[in-house]
XYZ file of N, CA and C in Angstrom:
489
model
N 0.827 -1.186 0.000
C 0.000 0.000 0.000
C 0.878 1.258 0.000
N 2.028 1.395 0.910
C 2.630 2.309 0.875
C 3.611 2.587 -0.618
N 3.916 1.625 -1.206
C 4.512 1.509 -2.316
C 3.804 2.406 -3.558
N 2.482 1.894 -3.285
C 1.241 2.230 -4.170
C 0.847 4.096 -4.152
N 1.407 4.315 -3.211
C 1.093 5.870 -2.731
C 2.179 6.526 -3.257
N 3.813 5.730 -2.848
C 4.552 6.684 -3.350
C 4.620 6.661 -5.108
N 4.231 5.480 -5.125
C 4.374 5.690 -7.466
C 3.104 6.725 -7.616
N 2.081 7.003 -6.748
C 1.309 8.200 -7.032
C 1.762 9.048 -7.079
N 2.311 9.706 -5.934
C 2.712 10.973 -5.504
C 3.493 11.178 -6.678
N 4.630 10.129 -6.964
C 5.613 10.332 -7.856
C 4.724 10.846 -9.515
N 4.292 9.829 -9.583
C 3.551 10.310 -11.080
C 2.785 11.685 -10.826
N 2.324 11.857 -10.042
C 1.518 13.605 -9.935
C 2.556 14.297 -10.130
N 3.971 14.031 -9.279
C 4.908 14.885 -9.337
C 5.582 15.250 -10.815
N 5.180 14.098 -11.195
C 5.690 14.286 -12.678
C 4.513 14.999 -13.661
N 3.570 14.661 -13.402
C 2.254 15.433 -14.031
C 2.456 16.772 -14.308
N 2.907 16.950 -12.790
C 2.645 18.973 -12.619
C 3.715 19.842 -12.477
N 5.016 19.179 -12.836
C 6.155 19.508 -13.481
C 5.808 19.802 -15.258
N 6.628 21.495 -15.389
C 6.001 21.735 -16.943
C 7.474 21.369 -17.696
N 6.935 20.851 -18.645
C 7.803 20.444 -20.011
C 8.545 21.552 -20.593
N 9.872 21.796 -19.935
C 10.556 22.935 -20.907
C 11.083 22.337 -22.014
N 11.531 23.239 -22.581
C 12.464 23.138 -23.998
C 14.077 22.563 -23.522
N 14.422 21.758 -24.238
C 16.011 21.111 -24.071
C 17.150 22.054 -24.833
N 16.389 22.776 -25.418
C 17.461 24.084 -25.672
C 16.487 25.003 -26.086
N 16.493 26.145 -24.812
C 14.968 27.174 -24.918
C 15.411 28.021 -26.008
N 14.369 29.078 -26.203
C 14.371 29.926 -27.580
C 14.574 31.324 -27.077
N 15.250 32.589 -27.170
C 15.358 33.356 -26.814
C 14.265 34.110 -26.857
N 13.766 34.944 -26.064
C 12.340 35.822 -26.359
C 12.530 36.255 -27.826
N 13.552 37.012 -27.741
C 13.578 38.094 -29.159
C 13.532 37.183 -30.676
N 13.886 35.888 -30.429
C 14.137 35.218 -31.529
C 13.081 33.996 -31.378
N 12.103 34.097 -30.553
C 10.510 33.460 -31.048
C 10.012 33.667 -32.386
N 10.265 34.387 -32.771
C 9.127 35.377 -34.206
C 9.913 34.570 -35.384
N 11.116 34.015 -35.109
C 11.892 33.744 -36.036
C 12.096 32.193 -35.966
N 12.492 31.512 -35.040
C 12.846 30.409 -34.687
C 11.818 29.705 -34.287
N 10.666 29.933 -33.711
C 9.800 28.868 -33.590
C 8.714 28.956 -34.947
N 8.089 27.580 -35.188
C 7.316 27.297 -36.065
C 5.934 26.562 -35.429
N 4.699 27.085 -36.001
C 3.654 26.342 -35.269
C 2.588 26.807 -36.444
N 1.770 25.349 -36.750
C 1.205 24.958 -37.726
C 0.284 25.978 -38.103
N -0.149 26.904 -38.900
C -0.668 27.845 -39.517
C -1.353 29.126 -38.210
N 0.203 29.731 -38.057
C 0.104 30.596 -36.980
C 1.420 31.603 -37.264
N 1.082 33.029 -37.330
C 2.442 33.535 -37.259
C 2.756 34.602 -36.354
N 3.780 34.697 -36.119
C 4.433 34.851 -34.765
C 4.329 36.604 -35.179
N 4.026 37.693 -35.087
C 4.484 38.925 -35.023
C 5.326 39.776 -34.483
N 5.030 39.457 -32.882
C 5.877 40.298 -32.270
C 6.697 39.167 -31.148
N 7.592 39.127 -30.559
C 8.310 38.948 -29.790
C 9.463 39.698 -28.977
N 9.388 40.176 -27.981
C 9.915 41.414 -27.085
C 10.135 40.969 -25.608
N 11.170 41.668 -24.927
C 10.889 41.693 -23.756
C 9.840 43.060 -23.345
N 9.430 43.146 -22.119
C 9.218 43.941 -21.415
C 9.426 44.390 -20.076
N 9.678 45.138 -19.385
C 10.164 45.120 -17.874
C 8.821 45.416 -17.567
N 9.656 45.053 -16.051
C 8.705 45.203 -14.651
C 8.483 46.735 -14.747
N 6.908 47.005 -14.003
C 6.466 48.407 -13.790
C 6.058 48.673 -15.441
N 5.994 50.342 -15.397
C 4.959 50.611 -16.415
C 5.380 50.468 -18.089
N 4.480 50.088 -18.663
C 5.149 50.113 -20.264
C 3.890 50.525 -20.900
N 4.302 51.076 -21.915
C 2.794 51.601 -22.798
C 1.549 50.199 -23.185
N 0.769 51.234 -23.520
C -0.366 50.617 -23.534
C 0.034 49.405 -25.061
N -1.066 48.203 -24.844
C -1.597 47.709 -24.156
C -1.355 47.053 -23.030
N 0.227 46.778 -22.846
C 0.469 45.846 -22.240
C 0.706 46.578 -20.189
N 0.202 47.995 -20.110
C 0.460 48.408 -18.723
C 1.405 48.496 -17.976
N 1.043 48.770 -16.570
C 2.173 48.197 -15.512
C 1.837 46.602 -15.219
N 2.831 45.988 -15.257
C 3.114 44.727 -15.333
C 4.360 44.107 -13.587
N 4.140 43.346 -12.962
C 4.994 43.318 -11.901
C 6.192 42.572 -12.115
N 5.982 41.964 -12.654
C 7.719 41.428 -13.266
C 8.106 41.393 -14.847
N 9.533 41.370 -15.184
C 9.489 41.414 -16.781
C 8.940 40.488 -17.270
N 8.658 40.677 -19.275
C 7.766 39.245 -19.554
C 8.770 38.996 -20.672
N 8.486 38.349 -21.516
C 8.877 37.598 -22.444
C 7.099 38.301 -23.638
N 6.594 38.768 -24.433
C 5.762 39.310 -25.068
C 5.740 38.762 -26.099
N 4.681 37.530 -26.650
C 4.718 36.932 -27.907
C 3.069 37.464 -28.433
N 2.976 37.954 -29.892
C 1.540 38.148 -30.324
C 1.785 37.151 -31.466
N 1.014 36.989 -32.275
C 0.181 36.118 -33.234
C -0.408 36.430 -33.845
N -1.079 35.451 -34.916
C -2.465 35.362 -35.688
C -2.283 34.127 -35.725
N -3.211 33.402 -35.794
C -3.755 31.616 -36.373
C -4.546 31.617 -37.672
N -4.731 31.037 -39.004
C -5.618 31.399 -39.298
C -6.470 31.156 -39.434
N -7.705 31.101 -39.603
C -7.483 32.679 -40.702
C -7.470 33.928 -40.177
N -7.761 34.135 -38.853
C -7.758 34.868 -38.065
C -7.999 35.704 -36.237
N -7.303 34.163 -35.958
C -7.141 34.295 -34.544
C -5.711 34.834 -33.873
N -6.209 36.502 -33.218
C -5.371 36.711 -32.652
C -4.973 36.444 -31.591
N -3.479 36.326 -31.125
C -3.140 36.054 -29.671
C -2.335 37.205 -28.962
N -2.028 36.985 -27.874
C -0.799 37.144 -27.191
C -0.679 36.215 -25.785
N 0.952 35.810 -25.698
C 0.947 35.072 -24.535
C 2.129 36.027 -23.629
N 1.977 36.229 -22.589
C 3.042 36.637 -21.741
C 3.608 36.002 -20.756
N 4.881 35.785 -20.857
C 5.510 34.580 -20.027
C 6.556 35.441 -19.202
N 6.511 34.992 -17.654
C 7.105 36.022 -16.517
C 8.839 35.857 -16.796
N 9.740 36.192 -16.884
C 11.253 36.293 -17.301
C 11.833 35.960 -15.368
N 10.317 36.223 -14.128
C 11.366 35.529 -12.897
C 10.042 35.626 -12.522
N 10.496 34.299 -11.804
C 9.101 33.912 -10.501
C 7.633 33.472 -11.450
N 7.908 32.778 -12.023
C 7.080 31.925 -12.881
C 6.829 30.829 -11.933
N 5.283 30.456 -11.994
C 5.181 29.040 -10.992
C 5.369 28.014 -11.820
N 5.468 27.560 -12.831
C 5.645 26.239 -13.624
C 4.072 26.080 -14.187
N 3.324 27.230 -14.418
C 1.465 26.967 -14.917
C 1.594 28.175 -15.429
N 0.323 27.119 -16.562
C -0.415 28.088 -17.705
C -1.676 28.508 -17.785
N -1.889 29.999 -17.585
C -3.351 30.056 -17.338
C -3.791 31.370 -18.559
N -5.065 30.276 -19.004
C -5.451 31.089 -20.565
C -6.694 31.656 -19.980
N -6.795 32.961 -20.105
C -7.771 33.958 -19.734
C -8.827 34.325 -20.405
N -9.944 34.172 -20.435
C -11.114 34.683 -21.144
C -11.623 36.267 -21.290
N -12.122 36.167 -22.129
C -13.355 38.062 -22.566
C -14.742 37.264 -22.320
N -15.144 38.952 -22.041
C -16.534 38.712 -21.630
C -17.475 39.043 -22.508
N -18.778 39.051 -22.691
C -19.757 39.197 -23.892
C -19.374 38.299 -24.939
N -19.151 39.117 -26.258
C -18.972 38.493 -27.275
C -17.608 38.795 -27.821
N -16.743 38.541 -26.605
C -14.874 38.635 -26.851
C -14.348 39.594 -27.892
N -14.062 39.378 -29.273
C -13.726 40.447 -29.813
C -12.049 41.921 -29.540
N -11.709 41.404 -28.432
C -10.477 42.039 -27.888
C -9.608 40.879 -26.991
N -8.399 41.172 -26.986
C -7.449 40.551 -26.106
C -7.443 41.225 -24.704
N -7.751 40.350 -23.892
C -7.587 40.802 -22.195
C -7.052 41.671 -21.652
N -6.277 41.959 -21.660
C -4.875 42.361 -21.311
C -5.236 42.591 -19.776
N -6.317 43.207 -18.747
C -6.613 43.212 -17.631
C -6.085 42.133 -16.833
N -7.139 41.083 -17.600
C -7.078 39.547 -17.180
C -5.300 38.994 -17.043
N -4.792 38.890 -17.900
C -3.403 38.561 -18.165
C -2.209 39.395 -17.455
N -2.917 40.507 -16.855
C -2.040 41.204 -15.854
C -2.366 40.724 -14.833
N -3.290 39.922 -14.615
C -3.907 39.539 -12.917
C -3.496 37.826 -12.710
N -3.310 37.490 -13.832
C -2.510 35.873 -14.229
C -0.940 36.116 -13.818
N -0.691 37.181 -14.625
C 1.014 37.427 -14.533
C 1.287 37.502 -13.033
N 0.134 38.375 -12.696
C 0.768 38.796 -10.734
C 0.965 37.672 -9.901
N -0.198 36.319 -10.575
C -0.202 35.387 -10.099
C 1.373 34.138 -10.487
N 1.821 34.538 -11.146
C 3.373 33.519 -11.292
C 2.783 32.753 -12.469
N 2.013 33.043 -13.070
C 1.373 32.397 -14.442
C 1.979 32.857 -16.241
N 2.472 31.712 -16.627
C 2.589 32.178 -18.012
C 1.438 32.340 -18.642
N 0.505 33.367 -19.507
C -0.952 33.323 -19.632
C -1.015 33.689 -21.147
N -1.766 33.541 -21.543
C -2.620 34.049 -22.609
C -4.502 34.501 -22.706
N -4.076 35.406 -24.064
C -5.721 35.992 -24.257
C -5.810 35.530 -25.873
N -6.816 35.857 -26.525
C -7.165 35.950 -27.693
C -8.429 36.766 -27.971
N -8.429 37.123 -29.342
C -9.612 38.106 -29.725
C -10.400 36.941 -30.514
N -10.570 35.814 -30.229
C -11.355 34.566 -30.662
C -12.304 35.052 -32.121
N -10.818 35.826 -32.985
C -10.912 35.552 -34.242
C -11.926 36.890 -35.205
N -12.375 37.779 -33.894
C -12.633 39.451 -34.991
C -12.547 39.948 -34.009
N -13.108 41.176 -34.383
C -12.493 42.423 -33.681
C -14.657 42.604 -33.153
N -14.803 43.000 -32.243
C -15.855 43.699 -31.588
C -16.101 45.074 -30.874
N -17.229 45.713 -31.565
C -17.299 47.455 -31.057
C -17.658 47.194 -29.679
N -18.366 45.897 -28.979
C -18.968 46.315 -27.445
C -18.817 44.951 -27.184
N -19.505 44.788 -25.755
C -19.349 43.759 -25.168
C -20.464 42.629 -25.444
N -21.687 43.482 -26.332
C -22.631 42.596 -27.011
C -23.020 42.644 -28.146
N -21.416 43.166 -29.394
C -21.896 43.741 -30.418
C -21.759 42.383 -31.346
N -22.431 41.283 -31.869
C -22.500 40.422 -33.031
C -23.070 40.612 -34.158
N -22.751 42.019 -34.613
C -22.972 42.273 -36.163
C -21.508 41.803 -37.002
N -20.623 41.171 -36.342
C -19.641 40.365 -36.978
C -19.900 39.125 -37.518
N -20.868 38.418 -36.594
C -21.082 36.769 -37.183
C -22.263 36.891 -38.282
N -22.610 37.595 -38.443
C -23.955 37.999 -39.161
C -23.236 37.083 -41.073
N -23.801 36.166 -41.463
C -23.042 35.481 -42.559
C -21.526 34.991 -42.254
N -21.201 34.827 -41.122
C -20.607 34.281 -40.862
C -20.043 33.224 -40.043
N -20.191 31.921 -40.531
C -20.051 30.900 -39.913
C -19.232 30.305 -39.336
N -17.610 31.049 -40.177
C -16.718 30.487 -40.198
C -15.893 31.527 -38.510
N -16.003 32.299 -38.694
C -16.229 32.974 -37.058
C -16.850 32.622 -36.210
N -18.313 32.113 -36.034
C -19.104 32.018 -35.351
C -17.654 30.505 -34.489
N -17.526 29.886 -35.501
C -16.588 28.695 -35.047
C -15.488 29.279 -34.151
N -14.588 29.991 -34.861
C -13.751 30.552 -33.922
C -14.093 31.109 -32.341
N -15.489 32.008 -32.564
C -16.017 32.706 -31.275
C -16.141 31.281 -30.608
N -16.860 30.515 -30.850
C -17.706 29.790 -29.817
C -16.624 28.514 -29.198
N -15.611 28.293 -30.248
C -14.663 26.978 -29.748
C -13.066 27.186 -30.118
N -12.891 27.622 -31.099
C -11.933 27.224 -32.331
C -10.662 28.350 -31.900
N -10.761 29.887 -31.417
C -10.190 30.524 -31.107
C -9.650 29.925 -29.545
N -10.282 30.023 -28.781
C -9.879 29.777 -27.291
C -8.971 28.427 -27.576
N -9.538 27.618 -28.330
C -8.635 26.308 -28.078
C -7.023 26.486 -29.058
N -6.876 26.895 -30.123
C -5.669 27.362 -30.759
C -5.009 28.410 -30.286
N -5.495 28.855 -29.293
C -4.864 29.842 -28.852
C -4.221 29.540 -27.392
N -4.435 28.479 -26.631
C -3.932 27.845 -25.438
C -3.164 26.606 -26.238
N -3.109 25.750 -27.245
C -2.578 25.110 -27.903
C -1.069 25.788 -28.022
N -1.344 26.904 -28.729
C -0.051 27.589 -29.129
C 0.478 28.137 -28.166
N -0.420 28.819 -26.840
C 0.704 29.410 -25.496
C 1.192 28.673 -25.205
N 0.502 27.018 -25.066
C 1.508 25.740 -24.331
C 2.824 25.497 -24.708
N 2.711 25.848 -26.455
C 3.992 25.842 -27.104
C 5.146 26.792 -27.442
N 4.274 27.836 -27.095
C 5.412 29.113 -26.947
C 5.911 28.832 -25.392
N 5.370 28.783 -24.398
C 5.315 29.153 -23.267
C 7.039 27.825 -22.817
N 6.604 26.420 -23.307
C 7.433 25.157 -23.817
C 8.698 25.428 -24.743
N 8.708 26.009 -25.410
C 9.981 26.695 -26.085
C 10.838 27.857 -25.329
N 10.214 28.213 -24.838
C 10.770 29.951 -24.005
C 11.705 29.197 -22.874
């Protein structure tokens, strides 16, 4: 029985240990060096701790700053802490009918020791209940409702895994 407990513990331990990279990728040279299946990398930057222009705020520790597109048109960004990272990934949601990247949310992940991400789950929105975007469009409606959120935590796992 006791045997049986410690190959648990052990396998959890191994569970919730995160999978780095065996030779990581430099922030600045994400945009360039990593590849991920119909997604492209735009920006890659550091940023420091305390204030930096908008969007990205005051922030409490430096990040590592990766944005995106998927396509046909899911935007991202993931921000990964450069110290005091807990070893977790936490992908942040919008409210209404999404349409913008978090950035609130992903500052309140970051404070937390979280590598995080947002997405604009694939258009852009005037309000928090504006769906004159999906209007003939189906192929959004997919992105809004499933398709964005999930390619877009797909790909932080893998930026976040490379970094």
């Amino acid at each position: 029985m006791k045997l049986q407990k410690a190959l648990l513990l052990a396998a959890g331990a191994l569970v919730a240990t995160p999978a780095l990279a065996a030779n990581p990728i430099a922030c600045a040279d994400l945009k360039t060096k990593l590849s991920i299946a119909d997604t492209t990398i735009t920006l890659s930057e550091l940023r420091p701790a305390g204030a930096n222009p908008a969007p990205v705020g005051t922030i409490p520790v430096p990040i590592c700053r990766v944005a995106g597109v998927t396509k046909p048109a899911v935007q991202f960004e993931v921000w990964m802490p450069s110290e005091g990272w807990n070893g977790k990934f936490q992908m942040v949601g919008n409210g209404g009918t999404a349409g913008v990247i978090s950035y609130s949310a992903m500052r309140l992940a970051l404070a937390r020791g979280y590598a995080t991400a947002s997405t604009d789950t694939g258009h852009v929105s005037s309000g928090s209940f504006d769906s004159t975007w999906a209007l003939g469009r189906p192929d959004l409606i997919a992105d809004f409702g499933h398709r964005g959120t999930h390619v877009t935590t797909v790909n932080g796992k893998a930026i976040t895994r490379a970094y």
